[in-house]
Amino acid sequence: MIPKFELYVPKTVKEVCGLLKEIGRDSVLVAGGTDVFVEMHNGVLNPLYLIDLKKVQELTGIKGDEKSGLDIGAMTTHHEIETNPIVRKYYSVLYEGVNAIGSLQVRNRATIGGNICTAAPSADGIGPLLVLNAVCFVEGSGGSRKVPLIGFFPGPKRTVLAQDEILARILVPPVNGTYGAAFFKYGRRKAMEIALMGITAYVETEADGVTCRQARIALATSAPTPIRAGKAEAYLRGKNLADKAILEEAGRVASEEAKPRGSWRSSMEFRKSLLENLVPRTLMRAYENMTKG
Amino acid sequence: MENLKVIGKPVIRKDVLDKVTGATEYAADLFIPKQLYAAVFRSPVPHARIKKVDTAKAAAYPGVRSVVTGEDAPYSYGRFIKDQSFLARGKVRFLGEPVAAVAADTLEIALEAVRLITMEYEELPLIDDVMEAVKTGSPLVHENWNEYKMQNGAAPLSGTNICDHTKVRKGDIEKGFQEADVVVENTYWNSMVSHAPIEPHSATVKVEPSGKVTIWSATQSPFYIREEICASLGLPDHMVRIIVPQIGGGFGGKLELRAEPIALALALKTNGRPVKLTFSRHEDFIAGVVRAPVLIRAKTGAKKDGTLTAFQGELFWDTGAFSTTGPRVCSKATIILSGPYVIPNLKVDGYTVCTNKQLGTAYRGFGVSEAAYVHEAQMDAMAKALGIDPLALRLKNIMVEGSRGPTGEVFTSVGIKECLEKSAESIGWNNGPISWVTKDGKLRGKGLGTFLKFTGTPSYSSATLKLNLDGSITIAQGGTELGQGVNTVMPMMAAEELGIAVEKINMAAVDTENVPPDKTTTSSRLTFHMGNAILLAVNDLKEKLRKLAAVVWGTDPGAVRIENGILFTEGSDGRLGDKQVKLDEIKKSGLLKAGPPLLGFGSFETSDIWDQPDPETSQSERLAIMWFLGANGAEVEVDPESGLVRIIKVSAGNDVGRVINPVGCMQQIEGGIVMGVGNSLMEEMIHRDGKLMNGNMVDFKVPTSMDADFEMAINLVETAHPEGPFGAKGVGEPAMCSVQAAIASAVGHALGVPVTSVPIKPETVLAVLRGKGEGR
């Protein structure tokens, strides 16, 4: 049963930040509500105030293109993202990630900003944004600032936002069409699933088409926060991406540097062995997507 | 049986519009004027002696109207052993057992007040492993079985946790194994599964000053729960009324009392105000009911040519804290554990065991899915040992017309061979290998499953056909619509037999005060049993119509006939005479105004054919009015890197006797296949120290519509049942009984190692592939 709360429905970012400054300590922001209301129902959250962001126009919409980069409002739903033609064509890994969230009904409510600010280590939407080097545009009562997404999560289920700040927009850099990326979610069913483990891979090659210029690997449910597998990325630089043994070694490195938790859902060893087995496959898919593109 | 106009033609289910538009009112949606809302204080520990339950603060909380503990409601119930109290008394036996309850003006108040209740207790040793629980000297869940009132149907072993023991003895088991050239032996495990219906348990109870009890409940079996309530309170049947609103799924989980006794304990103390209790989803997981986990040992013997000579088995059925229907489920699994095969020598022992866990009870299949995967894994292991094709081995031993089953009964109307052949053909069994590696390194496997099941016998159903004055018909009967389509199938049978349009026939709401008795909506029994009752009721109504027409037309009743929907006087040559009325147009004829209103009544029961099985051997000339036999096939793909299993195709061969509504029949089977996939690959209730870890819909993984993305090939086989209405048999449970067996068989073939634990988990798959595991 949802506990009683007082509801605020501000219309501008300025209003939101003002409210946060005043009552932020006792408030919870609601974007799509697909996490907030579940947690209130379960008794995990019991805030005095809810601040609903749905009427804040400034937080909506997808602007830009592959040349200028994307500017995605935090209140953009996953369904808007997964049906956006530019996302589908040039940022298909982001499509793959958000398409794996919940179900169509959930994606129709839940937002990309909510997915990021819930800061779950399992978030499906974060991995693709991490390998695309996305930047968070944060607004507060004192002004705005930019925070790289990789620096947005200081700890489990925590963000760098101050009490009076909100995530306003997500900025995704331009892409030049010479990269390949792939997303993989490990779960027991095909919808309404929380990733037991998630991998997003991004690769660019030198002119020869095989030598790795840059690799980026984001891992979900593999550490207390969403992470990049920096050691595996560094290992791959300059290596031959068409060589299966290289990719397998990258899997071992990524598995080594990941710090998944063991729980009744799955042992740490099993999660590590999945990383070892599946990072190479995801890298290979990323590489194939590049050569296809 | 020729020229059927309604039977076998697709009819859109009668409740579809209300259900898809959300207009249907389920039990959890009801609001009865003046109702109070209940909430339950549940045991936080799995096994403890209760020292004190303090409800004083809750009782004093504003808006609370009634608070009860077990001592306030000293009543007990239980299907075979009356071992359950309305609320715990003296001891708690599982985490989630109701200890105290509150009725208040609002649900918020009730939930708040429950938080103020405390229980002092002394923890007792946790009994959570079925194999530990059966050891001599194990702590006991129930210290003294003699304390309880026993119904026939279960015989606990004094001083143990075993609440029943079923024995199958046939032929000479030692001789059977001596004759065998090859013996295969294995141990199998099935995990605990929640029914997880879309609607949790919900009941609203009103007790009038006269003592009359009215219960609105999402129950599968209103007459059975009325019997239980009457026995508990010592009330006559007519003082307890059960009203059944629409039910949001049951699957066996709504057979027994669950929310009703708690709401009733409160309603006895609210001065006539109704009390409504709806379980939360979490409560439904921890304190609803489940498919019990079971450990099964099986040993099969065969000659070199594949002829089966002996089968021996032991089942340890972990039915949880109370006996419930567990003993009957275990008994059924014990009887059919050897499968639909001709095996002359059998020895099977089934033990129903109590532990400190959720209550195991009826679950779609009633023990048969769990047993089927065992006999099928044994057949695969035997085929491998003998170097015989698994299909050929099955066909060599499969039951045919006139075969004797495990209970010695001679079988008739046996369509299993065709079911199995078609299931195999639909997955291309003979068109290539049954296991191979794909180009991208995935492991493919094909598998087969069969099953044998029987319907609970003896049992009874009855129906009243009310002929409305406009010629339409209302059927009053006690079978409940769980989504299986009974509210469409019954009107179809009546329409066929009367010769009127199915649109003119509807089903009355189920209410024990207004409909004639029916045993239960379980055991895939309604189409057969209620169908027969309806046909008898139609005959009765026809008889009365003939008499009425004879009076009006001034002729002898013997000269009035009803055929093909026409009521007519017989002419001299046996053809239509001068008077005739189409039943579809009976209103226009004015005939009904010429006499008193008419009812047709039909009553069907099966005790006359039943031969009570010998308790030492389970042998019986006729154990059941209806046996079900069928098969499934499956093709799967195992990912050796992730351990995930993908279903490529599931085929089915279901001998339904006669298809009544092809749409409903296919939907029923499709639903059964998807449910079987859930059992096979995903669904499992996981415990740590007696505590359920995944009591929610995120962590307990029921398949979604997106997981039903594989191909299905369903073959309907129609081997008419001589006693069935239009030859029909049941299909509700048969739809899924061997799905798990076929999938496990396919995965076993893909891995090259039999699967011995269900659900099949990626961890297990990876362990098997690394050669560390043995399939569990």
mmCIF file of C-alpha atoms in Angstrom, chain B residues 222-223 242-245 477-481 487 508-515:
data_model
loop_
_atom_site.group_PDB
_atom_site.id
_atom_site.type_symbol
_atom_site.label_atom_id
_atom_site.label_comp_id
_atom_site.label_asym_id
_atom_site.label_seq_id
_atom_site.Cartn_x
_atom_site.Cartn_y
_atom_site.Cartn_z
ATOM 1 C CA PRO B 222 -17.047 -23.672 -3.120
ATOM 2 C CA PHE B 223 -18.736 -26.886 -2.008
ATOM 3 C CA ILE B 242 -20.160 -19.482 -0.488
ATOM 4 C CA ILE B 243 -20.446 -16.968 -3.327
ATOM 5 C CA VAL B 244 -17.810 -17.158 -6.032
ATOM 6 C CA PRO B 245 -17.115 -13.970 -7.987
ATOM 7 C CA GLN B 477 -23.925 -25.495 -11.621
ATOM 8 C CA GLY B 478 -20.983 -25.354 -9.222
ATOM 9 C CA GLY B 479 -17.974 -25.640 -11.515
ATOM 10 C CA THR B 480 -15.920 -22.455 -11.404
ATOM 11 C CA GLU B 481 -14.494 -20.489 -14.332
ATOM 12 C CA ASN B 487 -18.509 -21.067 -18.944
ATOM 13 C CA ALA B 508 -25.446 -18.572 -13.527
ATOM 14 C CA ALA B 509 -23.056 -17.121 -10.966
ATOM 15 C CA VAL B 510 -21.742 -19.816 -8.658
ATOM 16 C CA ASP B 511 -23.286 -19.621 -5.209
ATOM 17 C CA THR B 512 -23.700 -22.687 -3.006
ATOM 18 C CA GLU B 513 -27.140 -21.457 -2.019
ATOM 19 C CA ASN B 514 -28.391 -21.374 -5.597
ATOM 20 C CA VAL B 515 -26.571 -23.998 -7.607
#
